[in-house]
């Protein structure tokens, strides 16, 4: 019967998130959810639909618009025996609660010599592509990966959205699960059972022989499209969905580069100071002799996310940006 | 069920001992810092002892507190042991935080002391979370959040106080108003005199007590904590006090940002002197008994400092330990 229950069926990204939260609430009696508009309204993206009805107002809390308060609530509750699932509507609002994230949540265990445990799951939404302009469209994963004490994961598919949220909730560390608003309607196979996608393990989503694209979030899909285009030029690109950005699966990336000898890191975040620089540096430190070309990087230009659809679509990197960068890196004509 | 603590002679003696412990600990720590034995910055609690002693008289170790930069007194009153506290201040492996936190992050989870905090206003959201947890887990514990007049201008307090009142959480916001946010006088950092006035804006009672009088603090805290335990929500308890030393370190007089006359005025209201005068007056403790407390505390501190001095330094290989569970 277990096999039958685990039979994958098609589910949207948003419903996979919903199913993951329900699963966690069922599995963990000390779990509660707190965030803006997640109760009666079901959350602004709809992934909390029906959850307060199922689990009650004692476990699912509409909070004031108080991001410092929400994250601080999670820190204090987690340190004293709860397993909070917090909701930060847009990752752009991280600025409102960065002290609670960076100085309290990330550091409390260390500062206290390991005596505090903070099993906090923080769900947040990133990404451009919805004409929401500069304060509702960013990809700020690099801010978070720079903070020892946090784990940071990013879901590119419905199956990973569910599996990463469940993994985050089972983890005894603070885990920030970054979801992407442009993927909410994406359909994909999602097993019905409860399962955890391992944190710290990348996923090779398209095996390839002579080029490596390391990417995450929405850009995973753009990289797959780019790989199909590159195949026509004789490049067989391996696409790696990093999934877990902190800890980062360096091993899988290096094994791929040793095979392909050429690599790119592609993310939607601003290229300058983005996590791609860290990954490129790791590749060059660990696989310098295996490289036939400098590691390429794709990211957004050094500007805030613009509003106008024309500007925004020119700003956000996509499959064409990736293909163009590969051609430039490898000096492929045409 | 919790029983409200009454002001018996034993409780008075405990509060006295607690204040003496804090005073002597802080004076000793200050000297050790001047001698170069304690690295970093020390924010000492001398002058404010009545608050920690009066509030903590009502708390068990299952109740939680969050603290401030000036956190040693809170931990001592919550049951912290001198030896492991001094070891932490020395940066030793045997310290409460294995030498990773120091004075500004001194903590003990087993005693419900959720940390001194290096961020002004860091405590209120965390205390609110602990109070949320108490309610969620259906305990009758309370969380007490210590903060200063300086922190009362941080947005974190605003968000936490609103949420605590909204959810009727068992938390008491204890404002230690010592008249200064770091080096800036209250008159220069806010347009109000009483931080307790702000309570009304959150829908919670605001109560003012004399923070130099341990009995007044005890009485104010009793009511606020009983209210929290009964499920009636938070209180803002403002305790008017004064720090005898500088913001950091031990120098008290000759400071550019406050007058010596002002310091003298407050020193005449020393919380321990006042308390001992009453104990003698009311024949609760004789002079010899009071002196015995000082002698015992001195011996405890001497042994604790020796423990800290003889303890090993942490091994550098432990730098990356305790980052993750």
XYZ file of C-alpha atoms in Angstrom:
659
model
C 0.000 0.000 0.000
C 2.874 2.306 0.819
C 4.059 2.096 -2.749
C 0.624 3.011 -3.986
C 0.455 6.000 -1.647
C 3.835 7.064 -2.803
C 2.762 6.998 -6.412
C 3.614 10.390 -7.852
C 0.793 12.499 -9.152
C 0.753 15.896 -10.728
C 0.601 18.769 -8.283
C 1.289 22.459 -8.653
C 4.160 24.074 -6.756
C 1.679 26.026 -4.618
C -0.275 22.872 -3.706
C 2.946 21.017 -2.958
C 3.818 23.738 -0.434
C 0.334 23.418 1.053
C 0.703 19.640 1.335
C 4.122 19.994 2.948
C 2.834 22.347 5.645
C -0.104 20.034 6.382
C 2.292 17.081 6.608
C 4.565 18.902 9.049
C 1.652 20.033 11.217
C 0.417 16.431 11.371
C 3.822 14.966 12.143
C 4.928 17.485 14.754
C 2.581 18.330 17.615
C 4.874 21.172 18.701
C 4.761 22.819 15.279
C 2.767 26.001 14.811
C 2.553 28.406 11.898
C 2.747 32.182 12.193
C 2.737 34.841 9.532
C 0.897 37.681 7.876
C -2.464 36.740 6.335
C -1.858 32.984 6.550
C -4.950 32.232 8.629
C -8.291 33.410 7.353
C -6.966 34.498 3.968
C -4.879 31.374 3.325
C -1.787 33.442 2.598
C -1.281 35.921 -0.220
C -0.104 33.137 -2.547
C -2.774 30.664 -1.436
C -0.460 27.999 -0.051
C -2.064 28.280 3.382
C -5.537 27.607 1.947
C -7.530 25.423 4.341
C -4.675 24.958 6.816
C -6.096 27.066 9.624
C -9.446 25.349 9.070
C -7.783 21.959 9.433
C -5.488 22.694 12.368
C -7.282 25.496 14.156
C -6.461 28.970 15.377
C -4.390 27.460 18.201
C -1.809 26.294 15.672
C -2.075 28.694 12.745
C -1.683 32.365 13.632
C -2.399 35.480 11.665
C 0.167 37.954 12.945
C 0.354 41.715 12.732
C 2.568 43.080 9.928
C 5.595 42.816 12.201
C 8.469 40.885 10.681
C 10.808 41.519 13.647
C 8.035 40.299 15.895
C 7.365 37.200 13.805
C 10.973 36.033 13.612
C 11.631 36.942 17.252
C 8.538 34.993 18.234
C 9.990 32.030 16.391
C 13.381 32.359 18.094
C 11.911 32.491 21.602
C 9.397 29.741 20.924
C 11.960 27.431 19.313
C 14.447 27.941 22.146
C 11.771 26.788 24.593
C 10.469 23.652 22.925
C 8.315 24.587 19.909
C 8.962 24.005 16.225
C 7.755 27.190 14.540
C 6.947 27.494 10.837
C 7.288 31.175 10.088
C 6.135 32.987 7.001
C 7.933 35.955 5.495
C 5.697 37.001 2.615
C 8.500 38.391 0.439
C 12.218 37.808 0.923
C 12.514 41.561 0.294
C 11.066 42.069 3.797
C 14.180 40.435 5.236
C 15.417 43.945 5.915
C 12.622 44.373 8.446
C 13.763 41.372 10.475
C 17.443 41.060 9.666
C 18.519 41.541 13.266
C 16.290 38.687 14.386
C 17.554 36.512 11.507
C 21.236 37.441 11.496
C 21.995 38.249 15.134
C 19.520 36.149 17.088
C 18.304 33.153 15.048
C 21.614 32.411 13.348
C 23.887 33.019 16.322
C 22.049 32.079 19.489
C 23.209 28.466 19.518
C 26.845 29.409 18.972
C 26.904 32.333 21.387
C 25.404 30.072 24.054
C 28.070 27.398 23.515
C 25.689 24.965 21.851
C 23.108 24.920 24.627
C 20.219 26.377 22.589
C 18.451 24.537 19.787
C 16.446 26.506 17.240
C 14.315 24.317 14.991
C 12.793 27.183 13.019
C 11.482 26.809 9.483
C 11.200 30.138 7.699
C 9.301 30.085 4.419
C 9.827 33.018 2.102
C 9.212 34.000 -1.523
C 11.777 35.365 -3.963
C 12.148 36.254 -7.588
C 11.204 38.662 -10.320
C 8.851 38.293 -13.262
C 5.552 39.572 -11.910
C 6.012 43.341 -12.393
C 6.215 43.814 -8.653
C 9.210 46.151 -8.940
C 12.250 46.641 -6.755
C 10.911 45.825 -3.263
C 8.939 42.651 -4.079
C 11.108 40.863 -6.651
C 14.581 40.281 -5.275
C 16.658 37.149 -4.904
C 18.572 37.691 -1.670
C 19.899 34.190 -0.969
C 23.475 35.502 -0.812
C 22.613 37.638 2.229
C 21.544 34.529 4.102
C 24.260 32.132 2.985
C 26.842 34.494 4.466
C 25.496 33.884 7.975
C 26.930 30.896 9.856
C 24.151 29.147 11.757
C 21.515 29.255 9.032
C 20.683 26.649 6.449
C 19.320 27.930 3.164
C 17.475 25.910 0.533
C 15.712 26.910 -2.659
C 13.001 24.856 -4.352
C 12.856 24.655 -8.159
C 10.141 21.991 -8.509
C 6.883 21.039 -6.767
C 8.462 17.811 -5.492
C 11.397 19.670 -3.967
C 9.133 22.362 -2.538
C 7.365 19.659 -0.549
C 10.473 17.666 0.296
C 12.582 20.646 1.312
C 9.889 22.095 3.582
C 9.481 18.741 5.325
C 13.269 18.395 5.605
C 13.522 21.919 7.014
C 10.870 21.219 9.617
C 12.578 17.989 10.703
C 15.944 19.740 10.996
C 16.964 20.989 14.433
C 18.588 24.067 12.894
C 17.043 27.224 11.495
C 16.311 26.559 7.827
C 15.201 29.225 5.388
C 13.200 27.769 2.523
C 13.207 30.145 -0.437
C 10.367 29.601 -2.859
C 9.814 31.360 -6.180
C 6.666 33.232 -7.047
C 6.958 32.621 -10.785
C 6.917 28.858 -10.177
C 3.703 28.769 -8.127
C 1.592 27.438 -10.999
C 4.242 24.978 -12.195
C 3.008 21.384 -12.375
C 5.151 18.420 -11.479
C 5.167 14.937 -10.061
C 4.878 14.921 -6.284
C 4.747 11.769 -4.150
C 1.793 11.636 -1.784
C 3.702 10.331 1.211
C 5.748 12.307 3.640
C 9.373 12.523 2.482
C 12.347 14.776 3.089
C 14.582 16.078 0.310
C 18.040 15.882 1.878
C 19.490 19.281 2.791
C 23.046 19.590 1.514
C 22.541 17.413 -1.560
C 22.403 18.820 -5.093
C 20.319 17.218 -7.832
C 21.642 16.511 -11.323
C 18.504 17.353 -13.287
C 20.021 16.866 -16.729
C 23.092 14.661 -17.078
C 25.625 15.855 -19.615
C 29.162 15.170 -20.735
C 31.038 18.319 -21.620
C 29.611 21.368 -19.842
C 28.329 22.023 -16.305
C 25.664 24.545 -15.369
C 25.245 25.008 -11.613
C 22.032 26.808 -10.825
C 19.043 27.047 -8.469
C 15.466 28.256 -8.207
C 13.645 29.321 -11.369
C 16.920 29.390 -13.295
C 17.018 25.565 -13.172
C 14.262 25.542 -15.810
C 16.012 28.191 -17.884
C 19.211 26.168 -17.713
C 17.430 23.051 -18.980
C 16.012 25.032 -21.898
C 19.458 26.478 -22.548
C 20.990 23.010 -22.485
C 18.550 21.836 -25.175
C 19.625 24.775 -27.339
C 23.297 24.175 -26.660
C 22.880 20.534 -27.656
C 22.409 21.775 -31.224
C 25.897 23.304 -31.047
C 27.345 19.992 -29.917
C 27.506 20.852 -26.225
C 26.045 18.279 -23.880
C 25.441 20.306 -20.731
C 24.922 18.818 -17.305
C 22.474 20.891 -15.265
C 22.868 20.769 -11.492
C 20.109 22.119 -9.284
C 22.060 23.011 -6.156
C 18.800 23.022 -4.087
C 20.732 23.472 -0.870
C 22.778 26.666 -0.864
C 23.950 26.381 2.739
C 25.315 23.761 3.200
C 26.398 23.623 -0.431
C 27.070 20.326 -2.199
C 30.540 21.164 -3.468
C 31.303 17.483 -4.052
C 28.633 16.984 -6.732
C 29.682 20.158 -8.525
C 33.375 19.288 -8.515
C 32.718 15.728 -9.715
C 30.760 17.184 -12.631
C 33.436 19.733 -13.541
C 36.134 17.036 -13.456
C 34.076 15.271 -16.113
C 33.008 18.249 -18.255
C 35.984 20.645 -17.816
C 33.813 23.742 -18.365
C 31.385 25.350 -15.991
C 28.932 28.161 -15.376
C 27.041 29.336 -12.330
C 23.677 30.903 -13.153
C 21.332 32.623 -10.727
C 18.572 35.177 -10.871
C 20.178 37.316 -8.160
C 22.380 40.282 -9.015
C 25.622 38.869 -10.413
C 27.997 41.158 -8.470
C 28.568 39.711 -5.011
C 26.130 36.905 -5.745
C 26.592 33.344 -4.576
C 27.855 32.477 -8.056
C 31.159 34.114 -7.160
C 31.578 31.723 -4.214
C 30.774 28.676 -6.331
C 33.122 29.823 -9.092
C 35.885 30.301 -6.523
C 35.303 26.816 -5.094
C 35.515 25.278 -8.564
C 38.757 27.093 -9.297
C 40.258 26.145 -5.937
C 39.344 22.483 -6.162
C 39.379 21.713 -9.884
C 41.736 24.275 -11.443
C 43.673 21.696 -13.382
C 40.486 20.212 -14.783
C 39.223 23.492 -16.237
C 39.527 24.285 -19.929
C 37.983 27.747 -19.561
C 37.324 30.295 -16.812
C 34.136 29.633 -14.870
C 31.317 31.743 -16.332
C 28.716 33.552 -14.277
C 25.191 34.584 -15.154
C 23.131 36.874 -12.933
C 21.064 40.029 -13.017
C 22.629 43.400 -13.877
C 23.762 45.697 -11.069
C 20.450 47.515 -10.742
C 17.310 47.106 -8.665
C 14.562 45.036 -10.310
C 12.670 47.420 -12.639
C 8.885 47.613 -12.917
C 7.987 47.954 -16.606
C 7.547 44.503 -18.207
C 9.924 45.523 -20.996
C 12.641 46.501 -18.534
C 11.992 43.569 -16.228
C 12.188 40.923 -18.947
C 15.433 42.448 -20.185
C 16.732 42.452 -16.609
C 15.950 38.917 -15.507
C 18.400 36.301 -16.782
C 16.921 33.445 -18.799
C 17.822 30.614 -21.195
C 18.969 33.079 -23.862
C 21.249 34.854 -21.394
C 22.775 31.520 -20.453
C 23.292 30.446 -24.064
C 24.836 33.790 -24.969
C 27.209 33.613 -22.014
C 28.278 30.059 -22.877
C 28.942 31.089 -26.481
C 30.972 34.064 -25.360
C 32.905 32.002 -22.812
C 33.743 29.265 -25.314
C 34.022 31.620 -28.305
C 31.379 29.685 -30.211
C 30.315 31.566 -33.338
C 26.688 32.080 -34.436
C -0.307 25.652 40.088
C 1.890 28.522 41.030
C 1.399 30.220 44.349
C 2.080 33.914 44.602
C 5.250 34.573 46.569
C 4.572 36.529 49.765
C 6.995 38.958 51.279
C 8.146 36.867 54.223
C 11.338 37.513 56.154
C 12.975 34.638 54.327
C 12.131 36.230 50.995
C 13.544 39.537 52.201
C 16.747 37.811 53.271
C 16.984 36.054 49.917
C 16.579 39.324 48.059
C 19.261 40.891 50.248
C 21.675 38.052 49.595
C 20.917 38.267 45.885
C 21.688 41.995 45.773
C 24.928 41.489 47.677
C 25.902 38.660 45.337
C 25.331 40.849 42.300
C 27.165 43.844 43.801
C 30.209 41.829 44.798
C 30.276 39.888 41.542
C 30.183 43.096 39.510
C 32.779 44.883 41.639
C 35.082 41.887 41.328
C 34.506 41.566 37.591
C 35.294 45.269 37.179
C 38.599 44.870 39.040
C 39.522 41.810 37.025
C 38.829 43.715 33.832
C 41.049 46.587 34.971
C 43.755 44.035 35.789
C 43.524 42.776 32.221
C 42.198 39.356 33.199
C 38.782 39.792 31.562
C 38.902 40.726 27.867
C 36.324 42.739 25.959
C 33.580 45.011 27.255
C 31.812 44.744 30.621
C 28.503 46.500 31.205
C 28.065 46.380 34.950
C 24.804 46.329 36.908
C 25.973 48.152 40.046
C 23.152 50.366 41.328
C 20.388 48.397 39.639
C 20.465 45.271 41.838
C 17.024 45.791 43.364
C 15.328 45.133 40.026
C 16.780 41.714 39.234
C 16.365 40.654 42.873
C 12.787 41.881 43.176
C 11.554 40.407 39.907
C 13.364 37.078 40.103
C 11.982 36.441 43.590
C 8.800 35.418 41.743
C 10.324 33.192 39.085
C 11.211 29.512 38.951
C 13.835 28.143 36.619
C 11.045 27.072 34.256
C 10.109 30.726 33.823
C 12.228 32.493 31.236
C 13.967 35.827 31.096
C 15.675 37.759 28.346
C 18.376 40.178 29.337
C 20.384 43.112 28.039
C 24.020 44.163 27.616
C 23.969 44.505 31.396
C 23.097 40.886 32.056
C 25.228 39.474 34.893
C 22.785 40.549 37.579
C 19.874 38.907 35.818
C 21.702 35.611 35.532
C 22.837 35.669 39.163
C 19.281 36.371 40.336
C 18.019 33.536 38.112
C 20.387 31.110 39.847
C 23.573 31.430 37.800
C 26.690 30.037 39.432
C 29.648 32.329 39.997
C 32.280 29.851 38.889
C 30.849 29.221 35.450
C 29.984 32.905 35.055
C 33.499 34.085 35.847
C 34.861 31.350 33.598
C 32.745 32.733 30.751
C 33.929 36.294 31.384
C 37.510 34.994 31.324
C 36.788 33.268 27.978
C 37.423 29.812 29.429
C 36.181 26.455 28.156
C 34.331 25.877 31.434
C 32.192 28.998 31.028
C 28.451 28.826 30.529
C 28.970 29.416 26.795
C 32.313 27.570 26.499
C 33.977 30.932 25.986
C 32.008 31.664 22.826
C 29.654 34.269 24.238
C 31.344 36.258 26.976
C 29.690 38.947 29.032
C 27.288 40.165 26.336
C 25.865 36.706 25.574
C 26.047 35.043 28.961
C 23.134 32.644 29.294
C 21.898 29.405 30.757
C 19.046 27.596 29.072
C 18.544 25.232 32.029
C 17.838 28.236 34.239
C 15.531 29.815 31.659
C 18.005 32.621 31.062
C 17.740 33.170 27.309
C 20.778 35.315 27.133
C 22.245 38.693 27.670
C 22.027 40.377 24.305
C 24.508 42.472 22.369
C 21.717 44.096 20.392
C 19.770 46.857 22.135
C 16.152 45.729 21.870
C 17.167 42.154 21.036
C 15.273 40.659 23.946
C 11.628 41.723 23.574
C 10.737 39.632 20.494
C 12.489 36.600 22.006
C 10.751 36.949 25.370
C 7.464 37.267 23.535
C 8.295 34.043 21.716
C 9.075 32.274 24.989
C 5.767 33.517 26.391
C 4.018 32.300 23.260
C 5.648 28.923 23.808
C 4.492 28.824 27.441
C 0.928 29.394 26.328
C 1.172 27.048 23.328
C 2.607 24.238 25.479
C -0.072 24.916 28.081
C 2.320 25.625 30.958
C 1.723 28.408 33.451
C 5.217 29.818 33.084
C 5.918 33.442 32.358
C 8.685 35.225 30.509
C 10.186 38.445 31.836
C 11.873 40.764 29.397
C 14.422 43.179 30.827
C 15.232 46.200 28.700
C 16.392 49.765 29.218
C 15.058 53.194 28.426
C 17.406 53.151 25.431
C 15.830 49.963 24.051
C 12.389 51.483 24.472
C 13.155 53.438 21.287
C 13.819 50.299 19.231
C 11.137 49.096 16.811
C 11.564 45.514 18.034
C 9.935 46.442 21.351
C 7.022 48.029 19.539
C 6.359 44.915 17.467
C 6.824 42.532 20.373
C 4.658 44.526 22.790
C 1.842 44.764 20.291
C 1.940 41.018 19.579
C 2.174 40.135 23.263
C -0.891 42.217 24.084
C -2.794 41.009 21.021
C -2.190 37.335 21.862
C -2.504 37.948 25.635
C 0.840 36.304 26.226
C 2.323 35.641 29.676
C 5.154 38.141 29.482
C 6.218 41.074 31.657
C 8.193 43.870 30.026
C 10.483 45.144 32.760
C 11.966 48.501 31.822
C 15.114 49.283 33.783
C 15.042 53.017 33.236
C 18.482 54.135 34.369
C 18.151 57.493 32.662
C 20.611 56.792 29.874
C 20.638 55.034 26.540
C 24.337 54.272 26.496
C 25.804 57.777 26.964
C 22.746 59.836 26.037
C 20.406 61.025 28.748
C 16.744 60.140 28.578
C 15.871 63.815 28.081
C 17.993 63.733 24.944
C 16.626 60.447 23.554
C 12.889 60.585 24.073
C 10.206 63.205 24.638
C 8.579 61.326 27.518
C 9.620 60.929 31.132
C 7.815 57.681 31.869
C 8.366 54.774 29.482
C 5.318 53.201 31.137
C 3.163 55.788 29.313
C 3.708 53.778 26.156
C 1.914 50.756 27.618
C -1.442 52.357 26.985
C -0.703 52.407 23.270
C -0.389 48.615 23.302
C -3.418 47.949 25.451
C -1.518 46.785 28.519
C -1.107 48.270 31.995
C 1.912 50.470 32.567
C 3.176 50.532 36.149
C 5.981 52.614 37.641
C 7.947 51.543 40.689
C 11.036 52.780 42.498
C 13.769 50.638 41.041
C 16.089 51.432 43.951
C 13.675 49.759 46.369
C 13.673 45.972 46.101
C 10.388 45.725 47.992
C 8.673 48.122 45.581
C 10.001 46.123 42.638
C 8.891 42.890 44.341
C 5.359 44.227 44.810
C 5.081 45.582 41.277
C 6.457 42.376 39.782
C 4.135 40.241 41.915
C 1.064 41.826 40.402
C 2.389 41.850 36.830
C 3.561 38.243 37.001
C 0.328 37.055 38.620
C -1.585 38.789 35.838
C 0.556 37.089 33.198
C 0.210 33.654 34.828
C -3.537 34.074 35.038
C -3.703 34.521 31.262
C -4.580 38.203 31.406
C -1.653 39.301 29.266
C 1.425 41.461 29.545
C 2.335 44.429 31.742
C 4.957 47.087 31.244
C 6.682 47.500 34.605
C 8.967 50.523 34.645
C 11.611 50.582 37.373
C 13.319 53.949 37.898
C 16.964 53.295 38.596
C 20.500 54.485 38.000
C 23.771 52.842 37.083
C 26.574 53.899 39.371
C 29.268 53.007 36.823
C 29.806 54.136 33.270
C 27.965 52.479 30.363
C 31.018 50.243 29.951
C 33.557 49.613 32.679
C 33.809 50.828 36.265
C 34.419 54.560 36.197
C 31.483 56.337 37.801
C 32.518 59.920 38.442
C 33.999 62.656 36.292
C 32.117 61.646 33.183
C 31.402 64.218 30.497
C 27.779 63.267 29.923
C 26.514 63.376 33.529
C 27.339 65.377 36.631
C 28.990 64.025 39.758
C 26.190 65.686 41.762
C 23.663 63.543 39.951
C 25.681 60.408 40.739
C 25.955 61.431 44.391
C 22.223 62.003 44.557
C 21.513 58.484 43.355
C 24.228 56.884 45.460
C 22.460 58.186 48.533
C 19.620 55.954 47.389
C 21.851 52.883 47.028
C 19.418 49.942 46.854
C 21.483 47.762 49.188
C 22.119 50.463 51.818
C 18.434 51.374 51.877
C 17.398 47.745 52.114
C 19.834 46.952 54.923
C 18.678 50.000 56.885
C 15.135 48.636 56.753
C 16.236 45.125 57.672
C 17.974 46.453 60.755
C 15.191 48.854 61.634
C 12.578 46.126 61.472
C 14.829 43.638 63.277
C 14.735 41.222 60.372
C 18.505 40.927 60.174
C 21.038 41.985 62.791
C 24.293 43.597 61.742
C 26.229 40.406 62.375
C 23.909 38.425 60.128
C 24.267 41.011 57.382
C 28.048 40.890 57.689
C 27.945 37.108 57.528
C 26.252 37.364 54.144
C 29.103 39.530 52.849
C 31.657 37.093 54.180
C 29.954 34.097 52.598
C 29.565 35.868 49.269
C 33.211 36.978 49.357
C 34.306 33.386 49.915
C 32.061 32.138 47.074
C 33.486 34.751 44.738
C 37.066 34.014 45.691
C 36.561 30.319 44.970
C 34.792 31.098 41.695
C 37.549 33.403 40.466
C 40.095 30.733 41.334
C 38.035 28.189 39.373
C 37.935 30.533 36.397
C 41.654 31.319 36.566
C 42.582 27.651 36.764
C 40.189 26.565 34.016
C 41.561 25.716 30.581
C 41.210 28.022 27.619
C 39.024 26.644 24.833
C 40.802 24.662 22.148
C 40.968 26.580 18.845
C 39.714 23.420 17.159
C 36.298 24.164 18.709
C 35.826 27.365 16.671
C 33.479 25.743 14.190
C 31.686 23.576 16.772
C 28.202 24.598 17.957
C 27.384 26.511 14.769
C 24.800 23.864 13.921
C 22.915 21.268 15.951
